XYZ file of C-alpha atoms in Angstrom:
348
model
C -29.703 11.643 22.815
C -30.475 8.157 24.200
C -32.657 7.513 27.278
C -29.536 6.421 29.192
C -27.823 9.741 28.508
C -30.880 11.592 29.767
C -30.650 9.719 33.104
C -26.996 10.681 33.578
C -26.279 13.717 35.796
C -25.485 16.782 33.699
C -21.890 17.009 35.035
C -21.044 13.429 34.042
C -22.835 13.813 30.704
C -20.833 16.945 29.850
C -17.507 15.332 30.805
C -18.263 12.197 28.800
C -19.224 14.163 25.710
C -16.145 16.402 25.889
C -13.805 13.408 26.199
C -15.313 11.661 23.186
C -15.228 14.727 20.950
C -12.715 14.373 18.099
C -11.615 17.517 16.247
C -12.848 17.610 12.662
C -10.440 17.446 9.758
C -7.926 15.088 11.383
C -8.870 12.024 9.362
C -9.685 11.235 5.759
C -10.744 8.142 3.840
C -8.959 6.711 0.819
C -11.494 6.420 -2.034
C -9.618 3.411 -3.421
C -8.930 1.096 -0.449
C -11.319 2.766 2.065
C -8.554 2.968 4.677
C -8.998 5.626 7.371
C -5.913 7.829 7.166
C -4.377 10.532 9.308
C -4.759 13.635 7.160
C -1.380 15.116 8.090
C 0.321 11.893 6.997
C -1.497 11.986 3.654
C -0.426 15.599 3.108
C 3.190 14.724 3.885
C 2.851 11.944 1.312
C 1.751 14.482 -1.357
C -1.885 13.323 -1.230
C -0.941 9.727 -2.055
C -2.482 6.970 0.078
C 0.290 5.364 2.181
C -1.638 2.072 2.209
C -2.416 1.477 -1.489
C -0.528 4.310 -3.298
C -3.758 5.722 -4.725
C -3.135 9.223 -6.112
C -5.859 11.492 -4.777
C -6.984 14.538 -6.728
C -5.426 17.846 -5.734
C -6.178 21.388 -6.835
C -4.002 23.340 -9.245
C -2.443 25.737 -6.754
C -1.395 22.953 -4.402
C 0.078 20.971 -7.289
C 2.140 23.954 -8.393
C 3.262 24.552 -4.810
C 4.445 20.939 -4.502
C 6.132 20.919 -7.905
C 7.948 24.252 -8.176
C 10.805 25.702 -6.176
C 9.492 28.117 -3.567
C 11.148 31.268 -4.926
C 10.918 33.356 -8.105
C 7.345 32.563 -9.127
C 5.334 34.753 -11.486
C 1.708 33.982 -12.310
C 0.689 34.582 -15.920
C -2.712 35.868 -17.006
C -4.115 36.016 -13.485
C -6.055 39.179 -14.371
C -8.177 37.311 -16.928
C -11.730 36.465 -15.911
C -14.412 34.526 -17.844
C -17.405 36.210 -19.444
C -20.780 34.922 -20.620
C -21.207 36.258 -24.186
C -23.757 33.562 -25.069
C -25.912 34.240 -21.985
C -25.940 30.469 -21.556
C -28.470 28.851 -19.279
C -29.310 25.228 -18.548
C -30.675 24.309 -15.129
C -28.647 27.279 -13.877
C -27.186 30.384 -15.508
C -23.554 30.072 -16.585
C -22.600 33.253 -14.744
C -24.086 31.770 -11.545
C -22.052 28.591 -12.036
C -18.937 30.714 -12.441
C -19.619 32.599 -9.226
C -20.248 29.331 -7.385
C -17.017 27.769 -8.693
C -15.006 30.889 -7.895
C -16.287 30.927 -4.327
C -15.635 27.202 -3.861
C -12.067 27.253 -5.218
C -10.864 30.815 -4.731
C -9.785 30.834 -8.403
C -11.094 32.843 -11.359
C -10.947 29.893 -13.742
C -9.782 26.315 -14.172
C -6.130 26.806 -15.170
C -3.181 28.495 -13.465
C 0.024 29.265 -15.378
C 3.219 30.174 -13.522
C 6.756 31.008 -14.549
C 9.152 29.606 -11.967
C 11.988 27.173 -11.348
C 12.322 23.420 -10.901
C 15.503 22.494 -9.032
C 16.953 25.802 -10.170
C 16.007 25.366 -13.831
C 13.671 28.066 -15.235
C 10.444 26.877 -16.829
C 6.738 27.624 -17.242
C 4.183 25.324 -15.602
C 0.406 25.266 -16.043
C -2.027 23.159 -14.029
C -5.741 22.475 -14.408
C -8.035 22.634 -11.384
C -10.666 19.888 -11.631
C -12.614 21.422 -8.750
C -13.429 24.414 -10.979
C -16.301 23.194 -13.169
C -14.569 19.876 -13.777
C -11.413 21.559 -15.051
C -13.282 22.372 -18.257
C -11.482 24.356 -20.951
C -13.060 27.673 -21.852
C -11.720 30.914 -23.299
C -9.762 31.953 -20.206
C -8.166 28.523 -19.857
C -7.109 28.631 -23.515
C -5.753 32.169 -23.249
C -3.770 31.436 -20.081
C -2.348 28.320 -21.709
C -1.251 30.347 -24.748
C 0.331 33.011 -22.541
C 2.259 30.324 -20.690
C 3.452 28.804 -23.963
C 4.312 32.249 -25.357
C 6.402 32.988 -22.256
C 8.229 29.676 -22.676
C 8.802 30.504 -26.341
C 10.070 34.021 -25.622
C 12.611 32.916 -23.030
C 13.338 29.520 -24.639
C 12.498 27.648 -21.436
C 10.570 24.354 -21.062
C 6.793 24.229 -20.752
C 5.156 21.639 -18.466
C 1.386 21.150 -18.166
C -0.577 19.076 -15.630
C -3.979 18.177 -17.081
C -7.062 17.318 -15.019
C -10.153 18.071 -17.041
C -13.494 16.792 -18.231
C -12.953 18.479 -21.609
C -14.268 21.565 -23.386
C -16.644 23.782 -21.407
C -20.183 23.113 -22.558
C -21.450 26.544 -21.464
C -19.122 28.308 -23.934
C -20.167 26.124 -26.870
C -18.085 26.710 -30.025
C -15.881 29.239 -28.227
C -14.550 26.460 -26.012
C -13.886 24.213 -29.024
C -11.777 27.010 -30.549
C -9.369 26.537 -27.652
C -8.432 23.076 -28.938
C -7.057 24.604 -32.154
C -5.595 27.582 -30.326
C -3.607 25.509 -27.829
C -2.506 22.997 -30.474
C -1.272 25.808 -32.733
C 0.902 27.405 -30.075
C 2.373 23.991 -29.218
C 3.348 23.642 -32.888
C 5.307 26.879 -32.527
C 7.106 25.484 -29.479
C 8.010 22.361 -31.438
C 9.336 24.405 -34.362
C 11.490 26.458 -31.985
C 12.837 23.395 -30.175
C 11.290 24.370 -26.840
C 10.555 21.213 -24.786
C 6.933 20.554 -23.856
C 6.100 17.867 -21.297
C 2.477 16.871 -20.766
C 1.495 15.246 -17.467
C -1.959 13.662 -17.476
C -3.589 13.223 -14.085
C -6.937 11.769 -13.037
C -9.096 12.517 -14.992
C -7.997 13.867 -18.402
C -10.896 13.547 -20.821
C -12.723 15.097 -23.760
C -11.339 18.030 -25.722
C -8.314 18.422 -23.465
C -7.145 14.854 -24.058
C -7.893 15.270 -27.779
C -5.682 18.347 -28.069
C -2.974 19.698 -25.782
C -2.685 16.771 -23.355
C -1.474 14.293 -25.988
C 0.915 16.664 -27.801
C 3.861 16.505 -25.424
C 7.392 15.769 -26.565
C 7.065 13.357 -23.659
C 3.640 12.288 -22.391
C 3.608 11.330 -18.707
C 0.712 10.039 -16.608
C 0.155 9.532 -12.908
C -0.653 5.941 -11.873
C -4.193 4.688 -12.571
C -5.312 8.013 -14.066
C -8.451 7.967 -16.223
C -7.440 9.252 -19.671
C -9.586 9.228 -22.796
C -12.144 11.079 -24.888
C -15.593 9.677 -24.130
C -16.162 7.881 -20.839
C -16.064 4.073 -20.697
C -19.803 3.786 -19.998
C -20.633 5.877 -23.070
C -18.332 3.738 -25.219
C -19.833 0.487 -23.917
C -23.355 1.725 -24.643
C -22.302 2.761 -28.154
C -20.355 -0.326 -29.256
C -22.446 -2.708 -27.110
C -19.355 -4.590 -26.020
C -17.613 -5.088 -22.699
C -14.408 -3.057 -22.564
C -11.107 -4.636 -21.452
C -10.181 -4.414 -17.792
C -8.290 -1.215 -17.014
C -9.432 0.407 -20.265
C -8.532 4.145 -20.407
C -6.295 3.876 -17.359
C -2.723 5.137 -17.649
C -1.216 1.637 -17.450
C -3.432 0.489 -20.344
C -2.438 3.536 -22.391
C 1.266 2.993 -21.764
C 0.942 -0.636 -22.815
C -0.665 0.506 -26.081
C 1.803 3.317 -26.794
C -0.278 6.397 -25.941
C 1.754 7.292 -22.831
C 5.543 7.297 -22.553
C 5.986 7.140 -18.788
C 3.978 6.559 -15.636
C 5.496 8.534 -12.784
C 4.545 8.464 -9.115
C 3.697 11.935 -7.823
C 6.374 11.621 -5.154
C 9.038 11.202 -7.856
C 7.562 13.733 -10.298
C 9.916 16.620 -9.486
C 13.034 14.476 -9.812
C 11.938 12.706 -13.000
C 10.823 15.839 -14.860
C 13.947 17.741 -13.795
C 16.016 14.850 -15.149
C 14.107 14.805 -18.446
C 14.307 18.571 -18.873
C 18.046 18.517 -18.341
C 18.262 15.936 -21.099
C 15.907 17.773 -23.469
C 17.459 21.178 -22.851
C 20.993 19.948 -23.536
C 21.741 21.252 -27.013
C 18.104 22.281 -27.423
C 18.901 24.174 -30.659
C 19.171 20.709 -32.209
C 16.056 19.298 -30.568
C 13.373 20.444 -33.008
C 12.901 17.813 -35.672
C 16.436 16.435 -35.290
C 16.962 14.501 -32.099
C 14.466 13.088 -29.679
C 14.581 10.902 -26.601
C 14.069 7.154 -26.449
C 12.335 6.081 -23.245
C 12.964 2.504 -22.149
C 10.581 0.261 -20.204
C 12.710 0.552 -17.059
C 12.330 4.354 -17.026
C 15.853 5.115 -18.301
C 16.391 7.005 -21.539
C 18.882 7.748 -24.277
C 19.122 10.067 -27.278
C 17.273 8.872 -30.341
C 19.076 8.746 -33.690
C 19.007 11.984 -35.631
C 15.967 12.328 -37.884
C 16.594 13.423 -41.457
C 14.784 16.622 -42.529
C 11.867 16.218 -44.955
C 12.587 16.231 -48.658
C 11.668 19.200 -50.824
C 8.941 17.094 -52.460
C 7.429 16.245 -49.077
C 7.592 19.869 -47.988
C 5.848 20.964 -51.205
C 3.139 18.395 -50.665
C 2.585 19.748 -47.162
C 3.741 16.580 -45.417
C 3.942 17.219 -41.694
C 7.424 16.489 -40.321
C 7.465 14.444 -37.104
C 3.706 14.839 -36.788
C 3.837 18.600 -36.222
C 3.619 21.247 -38.935
C 4.862 24.819 -38.871
C 2.540 27.760 -38.316
C 2.645 28.517 -42.040
C 0.794 25.221 -42.623
C -1.971 26.160 -40.194
C -5.221 27.904 -41.125
C -5.076 31.712 -40.683
C -7.438 31.669 -37.695
C -5.330 29.050 -35.897
C -2.173 31.038 -36.617
C -3.765 34.157 -35.164
C -4.814 32.230 -32.065
C -1.329 30.845 -31.586
C 0.129 34.310 -31.708
C -2.030 35.339 -28.771
C -5.271 36.067 -30.593
C -8.396 37.206 -28.860
C -10.331 35.039 -26.475
C -13.683 35.750 -24.893
C -12.076 36.934 -21.711
C -12.012 39.991 -19.574
C -9.169 41.540 -17.603
C -9.987 42.896 -14.172
């Protein structure tokens, strides 16, 4: 309190302070353009800055709420909870980090899978929560992903995943790396069955997640200016001792170099994915390995020419058709994982 405030009569001082008090939580700051924004306006704009269109990070449950129709939702694998079989400890015990993350987010782990509807069309959607230990992929994340994919496979409905992750979970060591093979194997089964899989990469999608499930979509979509890659740009610069190009590892750079098919604004995400799923699901019994979708630069699309099946010689040699092999070509452990094998998880 300043000396001038101390000289003011208590009645005047109280009135002045009460008039200048602003309720907390009304305003927020855009991390990109530093504009001060009315929080309610940002929420109405789906957490996109109305000044510069910067896409702010949102948690998994809010993303699912914004994306799915409001009725007929069923969460998959919600009873699964992470364990600490390695008794891992760095500066803090892994189990303590889990408790801290669970209290901060209200979630048991970093991925939520839900069966629901998008504009009336049934589908399964999974979303990573970056606020939960950086969205890292451990055993529970892998198992929930597989259950979501298995549900999509059982009912022959599309599978959509929103990635926001720093990669494999360090505290689960090799067990977390297993999830890369496990999730990739079950996606191969979806491809063989002709079940559409759309991957949506949001800021950030890095490490083992980007190196496995996030890049395996029939269509790979990214939000604007999302950071997508394996190692971070600073690590790469220190390794190669060269200055990286401007915008390196951002979604626009990846689209320009063919790693991403579409960049879609969050406010148009529901409409665009519903449109793509209608296209992919039309005659889906012919989708696997036969017809794909050509995406044009202007965002429109058309059916791709039919792809000829592999020759008998190629099949004998184990050549992978369209970049994805069948489960029979996978190692036994990967096949077991894809069929819902065991993860280091615990059901409540």
